Amino acid sequence: MNNGKVTLLSAGPGDLDLLTIKAAKALAAADVVLLDDLANPEIVSLAPRARVIRVGKRGGCKSTPQAFIQRLMQRYASKGLHVVRVKGGDALLFGRAGEELAALRRAQIPVDIVNGISSGFAAAASLGVSLTHREHCQGVTFITAHMQDHGEPDWAALAATGTTLAIYMGMSRIDTICAGLLSTLPLSTAAAVVQWAGTEREQRLVTTLGRLAADATAAGLGSPAVILVGNAIGEANARHEAHDDMAHAA
Amino acid sequence: MNNGKVTLLSAGPGDLDLLTIKAAKALAAADVVLLDDLANPEIVSLAPRARVIRVGKRGGCKSTPQAFIQRLMQRYASKGLHVVRVKGGDALLFGRAGEELAALRRAQIPVDIVNGISSGFAAAASLGVSLTHREHCQGVTFITAHMQDHGEPDWAALAATGTTLAIYMGMSRIDTICAGLLSTLPLSTAAAVVQWAGTEREQRLVTTLGRLAADATAAGLGSPAVILVGNAIGEANARHEAHDDMAHAA
């Protein structure tokens, strides 16, 4: 009888208090932890029994190849161990969970998935805005600007949906992204950047789409960050204006 | 000195283990809990000190008017109490957090926001699929089919993004939604419905867009449910096929 299994565990944006209770229980029971470079390394304090293997890029090393990570998970699970594969944010939003799930299925290894808080949600919480304020939009689109797989996203098509856009991995190409969106959206569209959302190092910028690229550069913001575009995000500015109004009225 | 404040707290899809640790701490410290009808009522067991006020539609009563909920929050917070406003899913995805935040700002009441797991993420976890498998798409769009505010969503524009679609509050109009999407997407596009995602009552259906409306009706699925559309969701079927392949190979 082999009780080995893999848990794909979402570590959220960094703050350990943003882990779910389910995630904390899985970590406490883990025999082996495979730690992604986007997850807060302090998470291992919640897995006292586990052998910890770092599979990220920290320290200037090359990234661990995806195929090797998959073999590691299978090797330990086949020995009957509970392997917890930790991913930043929510494991099911970007981050290659699809390939890992497919490989584990082929190997007939049971998999649990534990959800978490993706950085776009943490960014909205820090700005104090709803992603979908109903006066402004009917939804939100999470998109990666990373080009390896599908080429440039169709920014005009994305803008045409009228949804708030939460753009991941876009900071190195923020000029191109803004130009693409400005073919459809007005210069005055609200926009924001939140770097290191949901961590102690968090930095926020609220501006307009027309000024986004220049303002982000001037503020020295870089990866990892979420770019938010859409007038629902403009409610972050309304915070300060409303506060001023009250001060004058008082 | 008045230390009153409001925490907008995301209760996730229902399973109390899907609360964040931060949410559990806020509930433990709450003086007053305002409980939404979409949240699991057992959550009050985590708020032993709190006076609990139900502001939902359970029991056949009318929904509590939004303005009254906002006045309740302000009244208790003005008395120096810690008010926890509990919302299902993530408070910043649908659910009127935008209006509540604006009203609290106008009243100069401090607000914390605690993120949670939205049912679209819980649905994907139950199906064992990534929302954004990179062989299929570059993102995911969360959209409400509820028509009160903006009329019918532009299904053709949404389909044109190539993102996975996670459609909330769409079960009563699933025929219209499928017809709208089929003007752009092929009949064979993968689709799924997950009712009561992330709860003990969960029901799942995986099918194609061409058969979605008929299959959902035949299976007796209704609200509350998330409709997922896009070929990333088809990986849920690959689970069973891969399993069969292995069985034959063995």
GROMACS .gro file of C-alpha atoms in nm, chain B residues 41-210:
model
  170
  291PRO     CA    1  -2.324   3.048   0.844
  292GLU     CA    2  -2.091   2.819   1.042
  293ILE     CA    3  -1.830   3.090   1.009
  294VAL     CA    4  -1.979   3.253   1.322
  295SER     CA    5  -1.822   2.975   1.529
  296LEU     CA    6  -1.492   3.155   1.463
  297ALA     CA    7  -1.627   3.482   1.610
  298PRO     CA    8  -1.718   3.386   1.968
  299ARG     CA    9  -1.711   3.743   2.102
  300ALA     CA   10  -1.925   3.893   1.830
  301ARG     CA   11  -2.284   3.998   1.803
  302VAL     CA   12  -2.398   3.839   1.475
  303ILE     CA   13  -2.639   4.015   1.239
  304ARG     CA   14  -2.764   3.830   0.932
  305VAL     CA   15  -2.812   4.063   0.636
  306GLY     CA   16  -2.898   3.810   0.366
  307LYS     CA   17  -3.204   3.655   0.205
  308ARG     CA   18  -3.225   3.321   0.385
  309GLY     CA   19  -3.554   3.209   0.530
  310GLY     CA   20  -3.762   3.367   0.256
  311CYS     CA   21  -3.719   3.720   0.390
  312LYS     CA   22  -3.641   4.006   0.163
  313SER     CA   23  -3.282   4.105   0.112
  314THR     CA   24  -3.160   4.367   0.357
  315PRO     CA   25  -3.128   4.693   0.161
  316GLN     CA   26  -2.772   4.791   0.080
  317ALA     CA   27  -2.814   5.138   0.236
  318PHE     CA   28  -2.925   4.981   0.564
  319ILE     CA   29  -2.620   4.749   0.572
  320GLN     CA   30  -2.398   5.049   0.518
  321ARG     CA   31  -2.567   5.240   0.802
  322LEU     CA   32  -2.528   4.941   1.035
  323MET     CA   33  -2.154   4.921   0.964
  324GLN     CA   34  -2.112   5.292   1.028
  325ARG     CA   35  -2.323   5.294   1.342
  326TYR     CA   36  -2.124   5.018   1.514
  327ALA     CA   37  -1.786   5.141   1.395
  328SER     CA   38  -1.868   5.494   1.520
  329LYS     CA   39  -1.918   5.343   1.866
  330GLY     CA   40  -1.558   5.221   1.859
  331LEU     CA   41  -1.642   4.861   1.770
  332HIS     CA   42  -1.461   4.631   1.529
  333VAL     CA   43  -1.719   4.540   1.265
  334VAL     CA   44  -1.647   4.243   1.038
  335ARG     CA   45  -1.852   4.245   0.718
  336VAL     CA   46  -1.844   3.888   0.583
  337LYS     CA   47  -1.886   3.830   0.210
  338GLY     CA   48  -1.877   3.504   0.015
  339GLY     CA   49  -1.586   3.435  -0.221
  340ASP     CA   50  -1.342   3.725  -0.251
  341ALA     CA   51  -1.498   4.054  -0.144
  342LEU     CA   52  -1.330   4.238  -0.432
  343LEU     CA   53  -1.484   4.021  -0.708
  344PHE     CA   54  -1.851   4.112  -0.756
  345GLY     CA   55  -2.055   4.160  -0.436
  346ARG     CA   56  -2.073   4.539  -0.407
  347ALA     CA   57  -1.759   4.600  -0.206
  348GLY     CA   58  -1.704   4.910  -0.421
  349GLU     CA   59  -2.015   5.081  -0.287
  350GLU     CA   60  -1.946   4.981   0.072
  351LEU     CA   61  -1.588   5.107   0.054
  352ALA     CA   62  -1.704   5.439  -0.091
  353ALA     CA   63  -1.964   5.487   0.183
  354LEU     CA   64  -1.716   5.403   0.460
  355ARG     CA   65  -1.463   5.647   0.315
  356ARG     CA   66  -1.722   5.923   0.307
  357ALA     CA   67  -1.786   5.853   0.675
  358GLN     CA   68  -1.408   5.850   0.741
  359ILE     CA   69  -1.422   5.505   0.896
  360PRO     CA   70  -1.102   5.300   0.862
  361VAL     CA   71  -1.141   4.983   0.653
  362ASP     CA   72  -0.927   4.671   0.625
  363ILE     CA   73  -0.982   4.426   0.341
  364VAL     CA   74  -0.907   4.055   0.381
  365ASN     CA   75  -0.889   3.857   0.057
  366GLY     CA   76  -1.033   3.510   0.003
  367ILE     CA   77  -1.089   3.232  -0.249
  368SER     CA   78  -1.344   3.310  -0.517
  369SER     CA   79  -1.564   3.025  -0.633
  370GLY     CA   80  -1.410   3.022  -0.983
  371PHE     CA   81  -1.077   2.920  -0.831
  372ALA     CA   82  -1.243   2.659  -0.610
  373ALA     CA   83  -1.425   2.522  -0.917
  374ALA     CA   84  -1.099   2.484  -1.109
  375ALA     CA   85  -0.938   2.309  -0.810
  376SER     CA   86  -1.227   2.062  -0.793
  377LEU     CA   87  -1.198   1.991  -1.166
  378GLY     CA   88  -0.821   1.953  -1.128
  379VAL     CA   89  -0.741   2.207  -1.399
  380SER     CA   90  -0.541   2.525  -1.430
  381LEU     CA   91  -0.752   2.826  -1.530
  382THR     CA   92  -0.471   2.932  -1.764
  383HIS     CA   93  -0.299   2.619  -1.900
  384ARG     CA   94  -0.042   2.776  -2.127
  385GLU     CA   95  -0.104   2.536  -2.412
  386HIS     CA   96  -0.455   2.679  -2.439
  387CYS     CA   97  -0.469   3.043  -2.330
  388GLN     CA   98  -0.296   3.345  -2.183
  389GLY     CA   99  -0.546   3.440  -1.915
  390VAL     CA  100  -0.888   3.412  -1.756
  391THR     CA  101  -1.184   3.650  -1.744
  392PHE     CA  102  -1.427   3.658  -1.451
  393ILE     CA  103  -1.758   3.801  -1.562
  394THR     CA  104  -2.103   3.834  -1.411
  395ALA     CA  105  -2.400   3.753  -1.629
  396HIS     CA  106  -2.624   3.948  -1.392
  397MET     CA  107  -2.786   4.213  -1.608
  398GLN     CA  108  -2.897   4.487  -1.371
  399ASP     CA  109  -2.617   4.728  -1.435
  400HIS     CA  110  -2.472   4.706  -1.781
  401GLY     CA  111  -2.715   4.494  -1.982
  402GLU     CA  112  -2.603   4.180  -2.159
  403PRO     CA  113  -2.226   4.125  -2.154
  404ASP     CA  114  -2.068   4.137  -2.498
  405TRP     CA  115  -2.012   3.761  -2.531
  406ALA     CA  116  -1.849   3.793  -2.873
  407ALA     CA  117  -1.593   4.041  -2.737
  408LEU     CA  118  -1.525   3.818  -2.436
  409ALA     CA  119  -1.481   3.510  -2.655
  410ALA     CA  120  -1.248   3.704  -2.886
  411THR     CA  121  -0.994   3.747  -2.604
  412GLY     CA  122  -0.908   3.376  -2.615
  413THR     CA  123  -0.908   3.372  -2.234
  414THR     CA  124  -1.083   3.110  -2.023
  415LEU     CA  125  -1.421   3.250  -1.916
  416ALA     CA  126  -1.546   3.208  -1.559
  417ILE     CA  127  -1.908   3.319  -1.565
  418TYR     CA  128  -2.083   3.395  -1.234
  419MET     CA  129  -2.459   3.421  -1.180
  420GLY     CA  130  -2.535   3.280  -1.525
  421MET     CA  131  -2.738   2.965  -1.461
  422SER     CA  132  -3.080   3.122  -1.515
  423ARG     CA  133  -2.969   3.245  -1.858
  424ILE     CA  134  -2.737   2.967  -1.970
  425ASP     CA  135  -2.914   2.930  -2.309
  426THR     CA  136  -2.856   3.297  -2.397
  427ILE     CA  137  -2.495   3.282  -2.278
  428CYS     CA  138  -2.417   2.972  -2.485
  429ALA     CA  139  -2.582   3.121  -2.793
  430GLY     CA  140  -2.378   3.440  -2.752
  431LEU     CA  141  -2.049   3.254  -2.711
  432LEU     CA  142  -2.123   3.015  -2.999
  433SER     CA  143  -2.134   3.310  -3.239
  434THR     CA  144  -1.753   3.313  -3.195
  435LEU     CA  145  -1.639   2.986  -3.036
  436PRO     CA  146  -1.667   2.636  -3.186
  437LEU     CA  147  -1.922   2.385  -3.057
  438SER     CA  148  -1.636   2.163  -2.939
  439THR     CA  149  -1.495   2.424  -2.694
  440ALA     CA  150  -1.457   2.267  -2.351
  441ALA     CA  151  -1.704   2.383  -2.087
  442ALA     CA  152  -1.802   2.297  -1.731
  443VAL     CA  153  -2.044   2.387  -1.456
  444VAL     CA  154  -1.954   2.361  -1.088
  445GLN     CA  155  -2.244   2.418  -0.849
  446TRP     CA  156  -2.169   2.493  -0.483
  447ALA     CA  157  -1.795   2.485  -0.561
  448GLY     CA  158  -1.579   2.424  -0.256
  449THR     CA  159  -1.864   2.298  -0.037
  450GLU     CA  160  -1.993   1.955   0.063
  451ARG     CA  161  -2.284   1.994  -0.178
  452GLU     CA  162  -2.059   2.044  -0.481
  453GLN     CA  163  -2.176   1.910  -0.821
  454ARG     CA  164  -1.958   1.906  -1.134
  455LEU     CA  165  -2.029   1.869  -1.504
  456VAL     CA  166  -1.767   1.870  -1.783
  457THR     CA  167  -1.891   1.889  -2.140
  458THR     CA  168  -1.861   2.103  -2.454
  459LEU     CA  169  -2.002   2.447  -2.524
  460GLY     CA  170  -2.237   2.300  -2.784
   0.00000   0.00000   0.00000
